[in-house]
């Protein structure tokens, strides 16, 4: 059973392409996909190109930025146990460049590999889509364009779910892309339980 968020869903999907007999079920949380730009308005595609950072030129965070980020992360993980929350926050502050480096070849290499990798195996799949607006997009798009952009993302996720016989899409209210699983953990747990139940019930195509 593989569960992945955003780029993690990309990795889960690629594993399922490569090792289909080892996969019993899939849970994608607001997944990335190589067709994303085809589902977005042209204005959003142009904005995406303009906003791409120059990776080598990114400066270090200032002490003020670090403290602001620490406060925001502590609020985000407020319900987590102290012995997990505090080390996690400090790790994220220390290694904030890791995620940026990881995504550098997503569009020009990883997406091409996925597109050529073939279909998903015939196993139960649930795609969770964040129903709330992406906070980064909110800062840069007018409301009408923002609405069309999210409609495009949700349509893409519906297509991913429809790509297998037992695929299902669920919208998750109260969650945005970046932290869907943190903001709304219960829908994630419910989806996992549902997938495990379907696998245990021996639906056709399940390998577990």
N, CA, C and O of each residue as an XYZ file, in Angstrom:
832
protein
N       0.857     -1.177      0.000
C       0.000      0.000      0.000
C       0.898      1.234      0.000
O       1.711      1.419      0.906
N       0.747      2.069     -1.015
C       1.583      3.255     -1.127
C       0.724      4.507     -0.984
O      -0.326      4.629     -1.613
N       1.184      5.433     -0.151
C       0.523      6.730      0.015
C       1.559      7.816     -0.195
O       2.639      7.771      0.395
N       1.234      8.807     -1.046
C       2.182      9.870     -1.318
C       1.494     11.192     -1.539
O       0.411     11.252     -2.120
N       2.131     12.263     -1.070
C       1.600     13.615     -1.215
C       2.425     14.381     -2.239
O       3.655     14.374     -2.175
N       1.759     15.042     -3.183
C       2.410     15.924     -4.149
C       3.489     15.148     -4.916
O       3.163     14.249     -5.690
N       4.767     15.485     -4.711
C       5.822     14.754     -5.396
C       5.926     13.324     -4.882
O       6.349     12.428     -5.613
N       5.541     13.109     -3.628
C       5.535     11.751     -3.105
C       4.581     10.851     -3.878
O       4.842      9.659     -4.041
N       3.476     11.419     -4.356
C       2.548     10.655     -5.185
C       3.174     10.322     -6.541
O       2.889      9.276     -7.123
N       4.018     11.210     -7.032
C       4.761     10.930     -8.265
C       5.646      9.704     -8.063
O       5.691      8.817     -8.916
N       6.352      9.656     -6.926
C       7.219      8.504     -6.640
C       6.396      7.224     -6.492
O       6.788      6.167     -6.987
N       5.250      7.325     -5.805
C       4.402      6.150     -5.619
C       3.906      5.633     -6.962
O       3.880      4.426     -7.204
N       3.518      6.550     -7.824
C       3.027      6.152     -9.142
C       4.129      5.485     -9.959
O       3.883      4.489    -10.639
N       5.331      6.027     -9.895
C       6.428      5.425    -10.663
C       6.765      4.036    -10.135
O       7.049      3.130    -10.918
N       6.736      3.858     -8.811
C       6.968      2.531     -8.250
C       5.914      1.551     -8.752
O       6.218      0.413     -9.109
N       4.659      2.023     -8.772
C       3.573      1.153     -9.228
C       3.725      0.787    -10.702
O       3.357     -0.313    -11.112
N       4.266      1.707    -11.496
C       4.527      1.385    -12.897
C       5.615      0.317    -13.031
O       5.515     -0.594    -13.854
N       6.648      0.450    -12.208
C       7.794     -0.447    -12.308
C       7.541     -1.805    -11.659
O       8.020     -2.828    -12.149
N       6.796     -1.817    -10.570
C       6.597     -3.047     -9.806
C       5.104     -3.261     -9.527
O       4.695     -3.287     -8.366
N       4.294     -3.412    -10.568
C       2.844     -3.485    -10.374
C       2.390     -4.650     -9.515
O       1.395     -4.525     -8.801
N       3.080     -5.774     -9.558
C       2.652     -6.936     -8.779
C       2.931     -6.766     -7.290
O       2.426     -7.543     -6.480
N       3.717     -5.776     -6.919
C       4.021     -5.528     -5.513
C       3.065     -4.524     -4.875
O       3.167     -4.251     -3.679
N       2.145     -3.976     -5.652
C       1.269     -2.906     -5.169
C      -0.154     -3.431     -5.007
O      -0.724     -4.015     -5.929
N      -0.720     -3.212     -3.814
C      -2.090     -3.651     -3.535
C      -3.079     -2.498     -3.574
O      -4.264     -2.721     -3.821
N      -2.630     -1.284     -3.340
C      -3.517     -0.126     -3.342
C      -2.702      1.151     -3.337
O      -1.526      1.149     -2.975
N      -3.342      2.254     -3.746
C      -2.648      3.536     -3.878
C      -3.499      4.653     -3.297
O      -4.713      4.697     -3.497
N      -2.839      5.562     -2.570
C      -3.487      6.767     -2.059
C      -2.648      7.961     -2.476
O      -1.508      8.109     -2.038
N      -3.211      8.814     -3.323
C      -2.517     10.010     -3.795
C      -3.131     11.234     -3.119
O      -4.343     11.435     -3.181
N      -2.304     12.045     -2.478
C      -2.749     13.262     -1.809
C      -2.339     14.467     -2.652
O      -1.157     14.800     -2.734
N      -3.318     15.116     -3.276
C      -3.068     16.265     -4.150
C      -1.827     16.006     -5.018
O      -0.835     16.729     -4.920
N      -1.889     14.977     -5.862
C      -0.690     14.508     -6.557
C      -0.215     15.440     -7.663
O      -0.998     16.153     -8.291
N       1.097     15.406     -7.877
C       1.672     16.018     -9.066
C       1.452     15.103    -10.264
O       1.225     13.903    -10.109
N       1.520     15.683    -11.462
C       1.291     14.890    -12.679
C       1.855     15.653    -13.864
O       1.855     16.884    -13.885
N       2.340     14.904    -14.855
C       2.964     15.531    -16.021
C       1.982     16.317    -16.875
O       2.404     17.158    -17.669
N       0.679     16.067    -16.736
C      -0.311     16.779    -17.535
C      -0.856     18.031    -16.841
O      -1.820     18.627    -17.320
N      -0.261     18.430    -15.735
C      -0.826     19.529    -14.959
C      -0.952     20.811    -15.777
O      -1.969     21.498    -15.680
N       0.049     21.147    -16.576
C      -0.003     22.410    -17.321
C      -1.102     22.394    -18.377
O      -1.610     23.453    -18.745
N      -1.483     21.212    -18.874
C      -2.555     21.118    -19.860
C      -3.918     21.375    -19.232
O      -4.888     21.649    -19.940
N      -3.996     21.290    -17.931
C      -5.265     21.493    -17.235
C      -5.376     22.883    -16.609
O      -6.391     23.203    -15.992
N      -4.353     23.701    -16.762
C      -4.358     25.031    -16.169
C      -4.587     26.093    -17.234
O      -4.201     25.903    -18.387
N      -5.209     27.210    -16.864
C      -5.356     28.324    -17.817
C      -4.002     28.807    -18.311
O      -3.001     28.710    -17.601
N      -3.977     29.327    -19.530
C      -2.719     29.795    -20.129
C      -2.046     30.853    -19.260
O      -0.819     30.915    -19.190
N      -2.856     31.693    -18.592
C      -2.280     32.738    -17.734
C      -1.515     32.134    -16.560
O      -0.498     32.677    -16.126
N      -2.010     31.009    -16.052
C      -1.335     30.357    -14.925
C      -0.039     29.695    -15.387
O       0.964     29.717    -14.674
N      -0.064     29.109    -16.576
C       1.149     28.509    -17.131
C       2.228     29.576    -17.301
O       3.390     29.342    -16.970
N       1.847     30.746    -17.818
C       2.802     31.839    -17.993
C       3.325     32.324    -16.648
O       4.515     32.605    -16.508
N       2.441     32.424    -15.659
C       2.853     32.844    -14.318
C       3.817     31.841    -13.711
O       4.782     32.230    -13.053
N       3.571     30.562    -13.922
C       4.462     29.520    -13.417
C       5.870     29.683    -13.980
O       6.856     29.515    -13.263
N       5.957     30.009    -15.255
C       7.275     30.199    -15.871
C       7.987     31.410    -15.273
O       9.190     31.365    -15.016
N       7.246     32.486    -15.054
C       7.857     33.702    -14.508
C       8.313     33.521    -13.068
O       9.275     34.156    -12.638
N       7.628     32.659    -12.319
C       7.922     32.513    -10.902
C       9.000     31.476    -10.606
O       9.409     31.326     -9.455
N       9.466     30.760    -11.628
C      10.508     29.763    -11.377
C      11.766     30.450    -10.849
O      12.270     31.383    -11.475
N      12.270     30.001     -9.713
C      13.439     30.685     -9.125
C      14.735     30.321     -9.834
O      14.827     29.293    -10.506
N      15.713     31.165     -9.675
C      17.073     30.840    -10.078
C      17.706     30.131     -8.884
O      18.089     30.770     -7.904
N      17.811     28.804     -8.976
C      18.149     28.005     -7.801
C      19.455     28.431     -7.151
O      19.536     28.543     -5.928
N      20.482     28.669     -7.968
C      21.793     28.984     -7.410
C      21.810     30.355     -6.738
O      22.691     30.640     -5.927
N      20.834     31.205     -7.076
C      20.849     32.567     -6.553
C      20.006     32.733     -5.299
O      19.931     33.836     -4.758
N      19.370     31.669     -4.821
C      18.547     31.804     -3.630
C      19.419     32.107     -2.413
O      20.326     31.335     -2.102
N      19.163     33.208     -1.727
C      19.978     33.549     -0.555
C      19.608     32.705      0.648
O      18.546     32.082      0.671
N      20.474     32.680      1.644
C      20.144     32.017      2.901
C      19.022     32.780      3.594
O      18.831     33.974      3.364
N      18.289     32.079      4.438
C      17.245     32.728      5.206
C      17.855     33.656      6.252
O      18.887     33.346      6.848
N      17.210     34.783      6.464
C      17.655     35.702      7.510
C      17.185     35.184      8.868
O      16.262     34.372      8.922
N      17.793     35.629      9.958
C      17.307     35.229     11.288
C      15.826     35.553     11.478
O      15.101     34.786     12.113
N      15.376     36.675     10.936
C      13.968     37.046     11.061
C      13.066     36.058     10.309
O      12.000     35.683     10.799
N      13.505     35.645      9.120
C      12.728     34.681      8.350
C      12.685     33.323      9.049
O      11.656     32.649      9.044
N      13.799     32.931      9.644
C      13.846     31.661     10.361
C      12.882     31.676     11.542
O      12.158     30.706     11.767
N      12.871     32.767     12.291
C      11.983     32.842     13.454
C      10.515     32.866     13.030
O       9.667     32.248     13.674
N      10.223     33.576     11.951
C       8.844     33.613     11.455
C       8.409     32.225     10.975
O       7.280     31.799     11.217
N       9.315     31.532     10.296
C       9.000     30.182      9.832
C       8.833     29.224     10.997
O       7.949     28.368     10.982
N       9.680     29.367     12.004
C       9.566     28.500     13.186
C       8.203     28.679     13.851
O       7.548     27.700     14.209
N       7.785     29.915     14.013
C       6.491     30.182     14.647
C       5.348     29.595     13.821
O       4.415     29.010     14.372
N       5.424     29.754     12.494
C       4.366     29.231     11.629
C       4.315     27.706     11.677
O       3.231     27.124     11.708
N       5.471     27.060     11.682
C       5.510     25.600     11.713
C       5.035     25.056     13.060
O       4.361     24.027     13.111
N       5.380     25.736     14.138
C       4.911     25.295     15.446
C       3.388     25.387     15.541
O       2.750     24.545     16.173
N       2.810     26.406     14.915
C       1.345     26.498     14.878
C       0.760     25.377     14.031
O      -0.244     24.764     14.394
N       1.401     25.121     12.901
C       0.900     24.085     11.989
C       0.859     22.724     12.672
O      -0.109     21.976     12.533
N       1.921     22.411     13.411
C       2.032     21.111     14.061
C       1.636     21.169     15.534
O       2.121     20.378     16.343
N       0.769     22.090     15.876
C       0.428     22.321     17.288
C      -0.152     21.076     17.954
O       0.043     20.891     19.155
N      -0.852     20.221     17.223
C      -1.486     19.044     17.808
C      -0.530     17.858     17.929
O      -0.894     16.829     18.498
N       0.667     17.988     17.410
C       1.605     16.876     17.446
C       2.307     16.825     18.802
O       2.452     17.864     19.446
N       2.745     15.657     19.252
C       3.499     15.563     20.515
C       4.782     16.386     20.465
O       5.416     16.503     19.417
N       5.157     16.958     21.614
C       6.330     17.832     21.670
C       7.590     17.134     21.172
O       8.397     17.733     20.461
N       7.759     15.849     21.549
C       9.003     15.161     21.202
C       9.119     14.864     19.713
O      10.197     14.514     19.232
N       8.012     15.001     18.978
C       8.047     14.858     17.526
C       8.042     16.232     16.859
O       8.802     16.482     15.923
N       7.173     17.123     17.355
C       6.978     18.418     16.708
C       8.263     19.249     16.680
O       8.656     19.747     15.625
N       8.904     19.395     17.811
C      10.048     20.310     17.876
C      11.242     19.839     17.041
O      11.817     20.656     16.321
N      11.647     18.557     17.101
C      12.724     18.111     16.204
C      12.352     18.234     14.730
O      13.198     18.564     13.899
N      11.082     17.968     14.403
C      10.644     18.083     13.010
C      10.772     19.521     12.522
O      11.277     19.761     11.426
N      10.321     20.474     13.322
C      10.395     21.883     12.937
C      11.846     22.303     12.737
O      12.172     22.955     11.745
N      12.713     21.937     13.665
C      14.119     22.324     13.537
C      14.774     21.674     12.324
O      15.607     22.288     11.656
N      14.392     20.426     12.042
C      14.939     19.749     10.857
C      14.508     20.477      9.588
O      15.314     20.665      8.677
N      13.259     20.881      9.525
C      12.772     21.579      8.342
C      13.476     22.916      8.163
O      13.790     23.307      7.039
N      13.723     23.612      9.253
C      14.407     24.907      9.158
C      15.854     24.734      8.710
O      16.379     25.557      7.960
N      16.489     23.675      9.166
C      17.894     23.452      8.819
C      18.053     22.978      7.379
O      19.037     23.309      6.717
N      17.076     22.197      6.891
C      17.219     21.565      5.571
C      16.161     22.061      4.589
O      15.648     21.286      3.781
N      15.833     23.351      4.658
C      14.749     23.871      3.821
C      15.070     23.823      2.336
O      14.157     23.834      1.511
N      16.344     23.770      1.979
C      16.706     23.712      0.559
C      16.497     22.321     -0.048
O      16.469     22.187     -1.272
N      16.352     21.295      0.775
C      16.287     19.922      0.265
C      15.126     19.735     -0.707
O      15.302     19.184     -1.794
N      13.926     20.201     -0.309
C      12.768     20.047     -1.177
C      12.913     20.798     -2.488
O      12.441     20.340     -3.529
N      13.569     21.957     -2.437
C      13.787     22.723     -3.660
C      14.708     21.968     -4.610
O      14.457     21.912     -5.814
N      15.780     21.384     -4.064
C      16.702     20.624     -4.906
C      16.012     19.393     -5.490
O      16.237     19.022     -6.642
N      15.174     18.775     -4.674
C      14.512     17.550     -5.113
C      13.632     17.781     -6.336
O      13.526     16.908     -7.198
N      13.005     18.940     -6.416
C      12.083     19.204     -7.507
C      12.694     19.817     -8.746
O      11.969     20.134     -9.689
N      13.998     19.995     -8.777
C      14.606     20.720     -9.885
C      14.456     20.008    -11.224
O      14.347     20.669    -12.257
N      14.447     18.675    -11.231
C      14.342     17.945    -12.503
C      12.960     17.351    -12.702
O      12.774     16.481    -13.553
N      11.970     17.820    -11.911
C      10.632     17.231    -11.982
C      10.021     17.390    -13.365
O       9.570     16.414    -13.966
N      10.004     18.624    -13.872
C       9.300     18.895    -15.119
C      10.042     18.384    -16.348
O       9.401     17.950    -17.305
N      11.373     18.421    -16.353
C      12.101     18.075    -17.577
C      12.601     16.629    -17.601
O      12.991     16.149    -18.665
N      12.606     15.920    -16.472
C      13.074     14.542    -16.469
C      12.047     13.573    -15.869
O      11.660     12.594    -16.507
N      11.619     13.854    -14.651
C      10.750     12.906    -13.950
C       9.412     12.762    -14.655
O       8.926     11.646    -14.842
N       8.807     13.885    -15.051
C       7.517     13.813    -15.726
C       7.604     13.034    -17.040
O       6.683     12.297    -17.392
N       8.701     13.199    -17.753
C       8.871     12.458    -19.007
C       8.968     10.953    -18.739
O       8.428     10.149    -19.498
N       9.649     10.583    -17.671
C       9.764      9.174    -17.310
C       8.397      8.594    -16.941
O       8.077      7.464    -17.310
N       7.601      9.366    -16.219
C       6.259      8.919    -15.862
C       5.390      8.727    -17.100
O       4.703      7.715    -17.241
N       5.431      9.709    -17.990
C       4.587      9.657    -19.182
C       4.892      8.430    -20.033
O       4.003      7.877    -20.680
N       6.149      8.010    -20.027
C       6.552      6.856    -20.829
C       6.442      5.547    -20.057
O       6.736      4.481    -20.598
N       6.017      5.622    -18.783
C       6.079      4.454    -17.918
C       4.900      3.520    -17.986
O       4.933      2.443    -17.390
N       3.853      3.901    -18.698
C       2.702      3.012    -18.817
C       1.647      3.279    -17.770
O       1.823      4.145    -16.912
N       0.541      2.537    -17.831
C      -0.593      2.776    -16.938
C      -0.328      2.273    -15.523
O       0.628      1.539    -15.273
N      -1.188      2.680    -14.615
C      -1.154      2.155    -13.260
C      -1.703      0.730    -13.237
O      -2.497      0.362    -14.102
N      -1.291     -0.070    -12.262
C      -1.882     -1.407    -12.139
C      -3.343     -1.305    -11.718
O      -3.783     -0.291    -11.176
N      -4.072     -2.366    -11.977
C      -5.500     -2.410    -11.675
C      -5.688     -2.715    -10.190
O      -6.014     -3.843     -9.818
N      -5.481     -1.704     -9.345
C      -5.650     -1.824     -7.899
C      -6.513     -0.663     -7.413
O      -6.641      0.333     -8.126
N      -7.110     -0.758     -6.224
C      -7.883      0.363     -5.692
C      -7.028      1.621     -5.558
O      -5.888      1.562     -5.097
N      -7.582      2.741     -5.958
C      -6.897      4.035     -5.912
C      -7.864      5.083     -5.382
O      -9.006      5.173     -5.833
N      -7.399      5.875     -4.423
C      -8.138      7.046     -3.967
C      -7.250      8.267     -4.157
O      -6.096      8.279     -3.727
N      -7.791      9.286     -4.800
C      -7.093     10.558     -4.992
C      -7.780     11.601     -4.121
O      -8.960     11.897     -4.312
N      -7.045     12.154     -3.170
C      -7.563     13.220     -2.323
C      -7.132     14.568     -2.897
O      -5.945     14.812     -3.111
N      -8.102     15.434     -3.142
C      -7.829     16.765     -3.692
C      -8.123     17.828     -2.646
O      -9.196     17.828     -2.044
N      -7.179     18.731     -2.426
C      -7.389     19.822     -1.487
C      -8.467     20.762     -2.025
O      -8.362     21.256     -3.148
N      -9.498     21.003     -1.225
C     -10.610     21.854     -1.666
C     -10.328     23.330     -1.437
O     -10.919     24.180     -2.103
N      -9.426     23.653     -0.495
C      -9.119     25.056     -0.226
C      -8.097     25.579     -1.227
O      -7.377     24.809     -1.861
N      -8.047     26.888     -1.355
C      -7.161     27.511     -2.336
C      -5.694     27.403     -1.916
O      -5.353     27.498     -0.737
N      -4.850     27.204     -2.910
C      -3.405     27.166     -2.693
C      -2.943     28.543     -2.212
O      -3.108     29.521     -2.940
N      -2.366     28.652     -1.003
C      -2.017     29.970     -0.473
C      -0.986     30.710     -1.314
O      -0.989     31.941     -1.349
N      -0.111     29.986     -1.986
C       0.855     30.643     -2.865
C       0.150     31.256     -4.066
O       0.459     32.379     -4.464
N      -0.797     30.522     -4.645
C      -1.550     31.049     -5.783
C      -2.399     32.246     -5.368
O      -2.557     33.192     -6.140
N      -2.940     32.210     -4.169
C      -3.784     33.314     -3.692
C      -3.028     34.634     -3.735
O      -3.615     35.682     -4.002
N      -1.732     34.584     -3.474
C      -0.919     35.801     -3.444
C      -0.695     36.395     -4.829
O      -0.360     37.573     -4.951
N      -0.874     35.592     -5.873
C      -0.456     36.036     -7.206
C      -1.561     36.000     -8.259
O      -1.320     36.383     -9.404
N      -2.761     35.553     -7.908
C      -3.820     35.435     -8.912
C      -5.082     36.151     -8.469
O      -5.423     36.140     -7.286
N      -5.783     36.779     -9.416
C      -7.107     37.322     -9.101
C      -8.097     36.188     -8.858
O      -7.869     35.069     -9.316
N      -9.190     36.456     -8.146
C     -10.120     35.378     -7.750
C     -10.638     34.532     -8.910
O     -10.722     33.310     -8.785
N     -10.988     35.160    -10.041
C     -11.550     34.404    -11.153
C     -10.528     33.428    -11.724
O     -10.865     32.283    -12.025
N      -9.284     33.872    -11.876
C      -8.241     33.002    -12.398
C      -7.903     31.915    -11.385
O      -7.632     30.774    -11.759
N      -7.919     32.262    -10.124
C      -7.660     31.292     -9.064
C      -8.685     30.161     -9.106
O      -8.340     28.990     -8.950
N      -9.934     30.526     -9.316
C     -10.994     29.517     -9.376
C     -10.790     28.589    -10.566
O     -10.942     27.374    -10.442
N     -10.448     29.154    -11.714
C     -10.241     28.311    -12.901
C      -9.027     27.406    -12.732
O      -9.028     26.267    -13.200
N      -8.001     27.904    -12.070
C      -6.809     27.093    -11.850
C      -7.126     25.885    -10.978
O      -6.694     24.772    -11.277
N      -7.874     26.098     -9.908
C      -8.220     24.980     -9.033
C      -9.194     24.019     -9.703
O      -9.134     22.812     -9.471
N     -10.083     24.544    -10.524
C     -10.961     23.662    -11.290
C     -10.140     22.737    -12.191
O     -10.463     21.560    -12.350
N      -9.078     23.285    -12.774
C      -8.210     22.482    -13.624
C      -7.492     21.391    -12.855
O      -7.382     20.258    -13.323
N      -7.000     21.738    -11.664
C      -6.325     20.737    -10.830
C      -7.289     19.623    -10.441
O      -6.941     18.444    -10.498
N      -8.500     20.000    -10.045
C      -9.476     18.992     -9.638
C      -9.881     18.111    -10.819
O     -10.118     16.915    -10.649
N      -9.961     18.695    -12.009
C     -10.274     17.901    -13.196
C      -9.159     16.900    -13.493
O      -9.426     15.760    -13.873
N      -7.919     17.327    -13.320
C      -6.788     16.421    -13.519
C      -6.855     15.267    -12.529
O      -6.672     14.109    -12.905
N      -7.117     15.582    -11.263
C      -7.194     14.527    -10.252
C      -8.333     13.557    -10.552
O      -8.206     12.354    -10.325
N      -9.447     14.083    -11.062
C     -10.551     13.207    -11.454
C     -10.123     12.270    -12.575
O     -10.510     11.101    -12.592
N      -9.325     12.780    -13.514
C      -8.841     11.950    -14.617
C      -7.883     10.873    -14.118
O      -7.900      9.747    -14.617
N      -7.049     11.212    -13.136
C      -6.150     10.208    -12.557
C      -6.968      9.090    -11.919
O      -6.687      7.909    -12.120
N      -7.980      9.474    -11.150
C      -8.832      8.470    -10.508
C      -9.546      7.606    -11.529
O      -9.707      6.402    -11.326
N      -9.975      8.213    -12.624
C     -10.716      7.487    -13.654
C      -9.823      6.602    -14.517
O     -10.324      5.841    -15.346
N      -8.506      6.692    -14.332
C      -7.590      5.919    -15.174
C      -7.525      4.447    -14.784
O      -6.954      3.637    -15.515
N      -8.109      4.090    -13.628
C      -8.159      2.689    -13.204
C      -9.605      2.340    -12.854
O     -10.376      3.224    -12.480
N      -9.981      1.075    -12.970
C     -11.386      0.701    -12.744
C     -11.907      1.026    -11.354
O     -13.082      1.355    -11.197
N     -11.046      0.938    -10.336
C     -11.492      1.186     -8.966
C     -10.912      2.478     -8.412
O     -10.543      2.547     -7.239
N     -10.832      3.492     -9.247
C     -10.333      4.786     -8.818
C     -11.451      5.671     -8.288
O     -12.594      5.584     -8.738
N     -11.113      6.514     -7.337
C     -12.086      7.413     -6.726
C     -11.389      8.705     -6.328
O     -10.277      8.684     -5.800
N     -12.048      9.826     -6.585
C     -11.545     11.121     -6.145
C     -12.405     11.638     -4.999
O     -13.629     11.511     -5.022
N     -11.749     12.226     -3.989
C     -12.446     12.847     -2.876
C     -11.864     14.239     -2.626
O     -10.648     14.409     -2.539
N     -12.756     15.235     -2.511
C     -12.327     16.578     -2.161
C     -12.234     16.691     -0.647
O     -13.104     16.202      0.073
N     -11.171     17.341     -0.164
C     -10.942     17.486      1.270
C     -11.082     18.952      1.645
O     -10.212     19.766      1.334
N     -12.176     19.284      2.313
C     -12.403     20.656      2.763
C     -11.479     20.980      3.933
O     -11.108     20.106      4.715
N     -11.116     22.265      4.032
C     -10.272     22.693      5.135
C      -8.812     22.371      4.959
O      -8.051     22.384      5.927
N      -8.402     22.079      3.726
C      -7.004     21.738      3.462
C      -6.563     22.354      2.149
O      -7.322     22.379      1.180
N      -5.338     22.849      2.117
C      -4.726     23.346      0.890
C      -3.608     22.395      0.481
O      -3.281     21.460      1.211
N      -3.027     22.635     -0.681
C      -2.085     21.674     -1.252
C      -0.923     21.354     -0.323
O      -0.601     20.186     -0.104
N      -0.296     22.383      0.221
C       0.981     22.190      0.902
C       0.889     21.248      2.101
O       1.807     20.465      2.346
N      -0.215     21.321      2.848
C      -0.274     20.579      4.116
C      -1.595     19.841      4.286
O      -2.147     19.810      5.386
N      -2.098     19.257      3.230
C      -3.387     18.568      3.297
C      -3.413     17.545      4.429
O      -4.360     17.510      5.215
N      -2.381     16.718      4.513
C      -2.356     15.627      5.481
C      -2.167     16.107      6.907
O      -2.519     15.400      7.851
N      -1.611     17.309      7.077
C      -1.435     17.873      8.416
C      -2.698     18.607      8.852
O      -3.131     18.487      9.998
N      -3.282     19.366      7.930
C      -4.477     20.136      8.256
C      -5.702     19.250      8.459
O      -6.547     19.540      9.307
N      -5.798     18.169      7.681
C      -6.967     17.285      7.742
C      -6.515     15.823      7.744
O      -6.671     15.137      6.734
N      -5.966     15.339      8.838
C      -5.478     13.953      8.848
C      -6.592     12.910      8.786
O      -6.373     11.812      8.273
N      -7.791     13.232      9.303
C      -8.839     12.215      9.377
C      -9.279     11.710      8.002
O      -9.437     10.500      7.834
N      -9.488     12.597      6.998
C      -9.825     12.059      5.665
C      -8.737     11.165      5.082
O      -9.028     10.236      4.329
N      -7.482     11.447      5.432
C      -6.389     10.597      4.962
C      -6.479      9.220      5.612
O      -6.351      8.199      4.936
N      -6.698      9.195      6.919
C      -6.826      7.919      7.627
C      -8.045      7.139      7.150
O      -7.993      5.918      7.001
N      -9.142      7.856      6.913
C     -10.349      7.196      6.411
C     -10.093      6.558      5.049
O     -10.515      5.429      4.799
N      -9.403      7.280      4.172
C      -9.092      6.739      2.846
C      -8.203      5.506      2.948
O      -8.402      4.530      2.225
N      -7.224      5.552      3.844
C      -6.357      4.387      4.022
C      -7.151      3.185      4.534
O      -6.968      2.063      4.062
N      -8.033      3.432      5.502
C      -8.858      2.331      6.009
C      -9.740      1.753      4.899
O      -9.898      0.537      4.790
N     -10.307      2.628      4.087
C     -11.164      2.165      2.997
C     -10.371      1.325      1.994
O     -10.850      0.295      1.520
N      -9.164      1.771      1.679
C      -8.334      1.011      0.748
C      -7.963     -0.355      1.329
O      -8.032     -1.369      0.636
N      -7.572     -0.373      2.600
C      -7.225     -1.637      3.240
C      -8.418     -2.592      3.267
O      -8.264     -3.797      3.073
N      -9.600     -2.042      3.508
C     -10.808     -2.870      3.501
C     -11.055     -3.456      2.110
O     -11.404     -4.629      1.981
N     -10.875     -2.640      1.074
C     -11.105     -3.123     -0.285
C     -10.096     -4.197     -0.671
O     -10.438     -5.173     -1.339
N      -8.853     -4.007     -0.246
C      -7.838     -5.009     -0.543
C      -8.156     -6.303      0.205
O      -8.081     -7.393     -0.362
N      -8.514     -6.169      1.489
C      -8.809     -7.356      2.299
C     -10.031     -8.097      1.773
O     -10.138     -9.316      1.906
N     -10.966     -7.333      1.166
C     -12.171     -7.954      0.629
C     -11.893     -8.721     -0.664
O     -12.760     -9.432     -1.173
N     -10.676     -8.571     -1.188
C     -10.285     -9.359     -2.350
C     -10.925     -8.905     -3.639
O     -11.304     -9.732     -4.468
N     -11.053     -7.590     -3.823
C     -11.634     -7.105     -5.063
C     -10.783     -7.563     -6.248
O      -9.570     -7.706     -6.097
N     -11.366     -7.793     -7.403
C     -10.599     -8.190     -8.581
C      -9.513     -7.182     -8.896
O      -9.744     -5.973     -8.871
N      -8.341     -7.683     -9.190
C      -7.210     -6.822     -9.524
C      -6.327     -6.538     -8.353
O      -5.216     -6.048     -8.555
N      -6.746     -6.816     -7.116
C      -5.923     -6.566     -5.938
C      -4.921     -7.692     -5.777
O      -5.237     -8.862     -5.996
N      -3.723     -7.327     -5.397
C      -2.654     -8.326     -5.263
C      -2.344     -8.616     -3.814
O      -1.563     -9.526     -3.536
N      -2.931     -7.871     -2.860
C      -2.586     -8.060     -1.451
C      -3.258     -9.280     -0.861
O      -3.070     -9.579      0.318
